[in-house]
Each structure stands twice: as C-alpha cells, then as structure tokens.
Amino acid sequence: MFPLKKIITFFLLLICVTLFAQEVKMVPIKGGTFVPLYGATTKKPVRVASFSMDVYPVTNAQYLAFVKKYPDYSRSKMKGLYADKSYLTQWESDFSYGKNNLSNAPITNVSWFAAKKYCECQGKRLPTMDEWEYVAMADEKRSDARTKEEFNRYILSWYEKPKTYSNPVGQTFKNYWGVYDMHGLVWEWTADFNSIFLSGESRKDKDTDKNLFCGSGSVNATDLMNYAAFMRYAFRGSLKANYTTKNLGFRCASDK
Amino acid sequence: MKLKLTQNQKEILKKGWSYLFVLPILILIFASQSCNKKDVVDKDKPISDLSIYNLPSKWTNQNGQNVEIKDLRGKVLVMVMIYTSCKSACPRLVADMRNIESRLPDNIKEHVKLVLVSIDPEVDTPKRLKEFAIANKMDGDQWEFLRSTEENTREFAAVLAVNYKKIAPLEFSHSNIISVFNAEGELAYQQEGLGVNSDETIKKITEEAVKLN
C-alpha cells in the first residue's frame, strides 16, 4: 500500500517536472472588445479573439538556448538586415550572457526580426499590438483598470525608473490574466509595431492629438492614461525592425 | 569463390572499355559547367549582410508566377508598397513610379525593375494586379507586381521601413516611401512623400544601374 502511493506520487512528480521543464508558462486570455487609447483610427472598439500569452518576457537563459540552437542568430553571425550593431551587445560573447546579466532577467537588445524568429521557433508568434494592449490594461483585479488613477501612476512612475531591464522577470504585479511584467520591466516588441502613424500621415488621430497636447489645466486619470499609452505608441512608432535597444524585449503569444 | 571473383573482374574489365569512352564526355560536361559558372559569377557571390535577398519569403506576381525576392537579384530595384483599391495616396504613388520609369535613361532601362508590392494580399489577387497593371499602362517587363501572405508582407514592410495599418475594409493608412535597392539588394536611397521631386531618386537609380553596363 505504502510503496504504491510512493510510486504513484513519484510518477506524478515526474510528469509535472517534465511538463514544466519543456513548456514556458502561458495563460489563456479570453477575447473581448476594447477601445485602444491611442493609434485607434476610429473610436470603434477593436475585437481581440481569445489567445494565449507568455506569463513572463523571454529571459537571457531562454534566449541563449535559442541562439545555441540557431547560431545564425548569435551576435557575430546576425545579418545586418535583421539587426543593428547593438544586437546583444550586453552579452559577454556569442554564447554567454556573462556575469553582469541575470539568467532570469529579460533579454533585450534584440530586433523585431530576432524576436519574431524566436517565437516562431517555439511554435508561437509575437502578440499583435491590440492583443498586447488588451492584456496590458489589466491590473491585479480588473481586466480594464485604465481609468484607475493609481494604476496609471504606477505605469508612469516606471517610465521614470532607470535600468529596470536588469531586474529578474516576475517581480512586478501579477495581473488579472495571470501575466507579469506588462509594466515595470521592459518595453516589448509586437508583431505589427509598424502599423503606427503619429506623423503627418495619420489622418484620423488628430482628435487624440488635441487631447494629448492641449490638455486642460487639471490632470485627471484619463489624461494620465492617455499619456501612458501615448508613450508606448510613440515609442513603437519610432522603431524600425532592425533596431535593438537595452530596454526593449519581448514575449510570445499563440492562437489558443 | 575465387572463380566468381575473377568473373566479376572480367565483367568490370569489359565495362571498363565503355568507361574509357564515357570519361572524356564527363570531363567535357564538367568543364563546360565550370565555364557557365564563370558567366554568372555574380549570382554565386554570397549575399551581403544588408541585402534584401536574405529574405526567404515567397511571392506571386501579376502573371501568377511564383517569385522569390532573390530571383530579382542583379537588377536595380525601385520598390513601393500599395494596394489596388486605394483611392487617395496610391494613385499618386503609382504616378510617381511611372514618372520615374519614364525619365530613366534608355541605356540603363534593361537593368532596372520597378516593383509594386501589395499591402492588401487578400483583395489583390494576381488577376487583380494584372488588371491594375494594364489599366495603369504598367504592363511591360520592367514592372513587377507582387503579393504574398499577410505575415510576409508585414516583414517586407519592416525591411522597407514602411508602416501600414488596415483602417477599414479596402482602406489602409500607409507610408509613402519609394525605395531604391542596388543590384546586390542593398538599400541605396529612399524617397519619402507624395508627388515629391524625383530627381535624386532617378540620379541614384542611374548611378547604380550604370555599374551594370
């Protein structure tokens, strides 16, 4: 009786360990509609279908495993078309992130091409901008906390904090969906980052511009939330696909 | 055992005669192949780091033929991203392309390919691209219209630094950029905006194409 129990628990443990060792944790995100704060060309809600998202951004250790498997993406082999010169500069060498980088800190200094390839090699993809923003509007308790002043202050205070990119993943709050680090750690690539128009070409976002730049005297929660989102969209709008910077990482998503 | 071996050897010897005839022919074939290689030495050169010919994506052109970007290697490419149902910016972008083409010096025309890439692959079927080409008098060999999957298109736009977004069915917002690539697929120049002066663009195309004469 006793040994049988032991054997069963042993096998259960074994199964659990192998399962968790192989799979990077993802959580299901239930689809829905929302009105993106900025970059929306109409005020109509955007529909996001149900999908799954990585709980954490991709880490140095995970990216190292990828580079070892696909040496074309190592620092010295990476093609100029796919990444600029600062690609993985913080690493010690092609196949070592060195002592100055934590294994569980988010990988940064990666281009959009590299991030996209990484996710494809895991059988996943980069989240779309709408998907990312949809998950990012949740705080600990609510799926949409954008009108909460405290939530917006938290996001904006992070924008002012230096060097959060060297922190380990999973130390910011766990949001409504069970996802960590949407705010407070690094900026993240999205699949369609290059669909943003903040310059003269944007035709229908003038209204939002006015809201942002000609704010009335008082700053309320809505202004803060617009500002926080504006920062993200403006940052994405300034990117090119081969750019790499030390505060920009990524995570993957998948259709169900 | 021994007997068998010698029989085999005999057979080999017999065949050996025929090898004597085949060998020179084989040598000739190999020799001519290496000569051929010399002719297309350009294409055997490794693709440079910054070249768009690194892109593995597959495309279809207005004639329904399958095209890889690297098939265009060896020509100076003038590229733009459009969609055929577009009513505002694209007609002007297309006019800019036609204007550039018409102003190219005759002695370099054969080295230049003008490529229009659809950002709306769902609507822009090869048939539709063909109709568009004919309607816009862009039906010559120098014109290439391409479409691929949504994902490949997004990636290609990323390479060209073209931003685009679908804002309604049959309506996209997109950057107005005409890009010039040299024969090795490296970005040589970008013209931004609508109806801008194309002098600099034409100068760049000519500079790159003259090298191929």
PDB file of C-alpha atoms in Angstrom, chain A residues 39 41 78-82 112-113 116 120 191-192 194-197 201 203-204 240-241, chain B residues 49-51 54-55 88 151 154-155 158-159 162-165 167 171-176:
ATOM      1  CA  GLY A  39      -3.460  54.731 -32.533  1.00  0.00           C
ATOM      2  CA  THR A  41      -8.223  55.369 -36.117  1.00  0.00           C
ATOM      3  CA  MET A  78      23.479  38.049 -37.136  1.00  0.00           C
ATOM      4  CA  LYS A  79      22.867  39.699 -40.504  1.00  0.00           C
ATOM      5  CA  GLY A  80      22.823  43.469 -40.689  1.00  0.00           C
ATOM      6  CA  LEU A  81      19.489  43.366 -42.471  1.00  0.00           C
ATOM      7  CA  TYR A  82      17.938  41.792 -39.379  1.00  0.00           C
ATOM      8  CA  TRP A 112      11.951  42.641 -34.203  1.00  0.00           C
ATOM      9  CA  PHE A 113      13.280  40.067 -36.683  1.00  0.00           C
ATOM     10  CA  LYS A 116       9.766  37.122 -34.373  1.00  0.00           C
ATOM     11  CA  GLU A 120       8.298  31.052 -34.499  1.00  0.00           C
ATOM     12  CA  ALA A 191       4.016  41.761 -34.363  1.00  0.00           C
ATOM     13  CA  ASP A 192       2.585  44.846 -36.040  1.00  0.00           C
ATOM     14  CA  ASN A 194       4.991  49.134 -37.772  1.00  0.00           C
ATOM     15  CA  SER A 195       1.319  49.981 -38.111  1.00  0.00           C
ATOM     16  CA  ILE A 196       1.540  53.228 -36.209  1.00  0.00           C
ATOM     17  CA  PHE A 197       1.047  56.687 -37.573  1.00  0.00           C
ATOM     18  CA  GLU A 201       0.342  60.636 -42.484  1.00  0.00           C
ATOM     19  CA  ARG A 203      -5.436  61.034 -40.930  1.00  0.00           C
ATOM     20  CA  LYS A 204      -7.861  60.356 -38.197  1.00  0.00           C
ATOM     21  CA  LYS A 240      12.477  50.171 -37.079  1.00  0.00           C
ATOM     22  CA  ALA A 241      12.517  46.396 -37.343  1.00  0.00           C
TER      23      ALA A 241
ATOM     24  CA  ASP B  49      24.622  41.082 -44.839  1.00  0.00           C
ATOM     25  CA  LEU B  50      22.377  44.024 -45.587  1.00  0.00           C
ATOM     26  CA  SER B  51      20.773  42.573 -48.692  1.00  0.00           C
ATOM     27  CA  ASN B  54      18.359  37.290 -47.385  1.00  0.00           C
ATOM     28  CA  LEU B  55      14.581  37.310 -47.092  1.00  0.00           C
ATOM     29  CA  SER B  88      -6.155  58.608 -52.108  1.00  0.00           C
ATOM     30  CA  GLU B 151       2.920  37.909 -42.467  1.00  0.00           C
ATOM     31  CA  ARG B 154       4.397  42.771 -42.746  1.00  0.00           C
ATOM     32  CA  GLU B 155       8.005  41.583 -42.680  1.00  0.00           C
ATOM     33  CA  ALA B 158       9.518  46.214 -41.855  1.00  0.00           C
ATOM     34  CA  VAL B 159      12.550  45.941 -44.108  1.00  0.00           C
ATOM     35  CA  VAL B 162       7.036  51.201 -44.412  1.00  0.00           C
ATOM     36  CA  ASN B 163       4.281  51.410 -41.812  1.00  0.00           C
ATOM     37  CA  TYR B 164       0.756  50.419 -42.699  1.00  0.00           C
ATOM     38  CA  LYS B 165      -2.496  49.684 -40.976  1.00  0.00           C
ATOM     39  CA  ILE B 167      -8.328  51.094 -41.002  1.00  0.00           C
ATOM     40  CA  GLU B 171      -8.831  51.208 -46.735  1.00  0.00           C
ATOM     41  CA  PHE B 172      -5.282  51.326 -45.440  1.00  0.00           C
ATOM     42  CA  SER B 173      -3.168  54.025 -43.955  1.00  0.00           C
ATOM     43  CA  HIS B 174       0.439  53.644 -45.158  1.00  0.00           C
ATOM     44  CA  SER B 175       3.793  55.366 -45.515  1.00  0.00           C
ATOM     45  CA  ASN B 176       4.581  56.819 -48.911  1.00  0.00           C
TER      46      ASN B 176
END
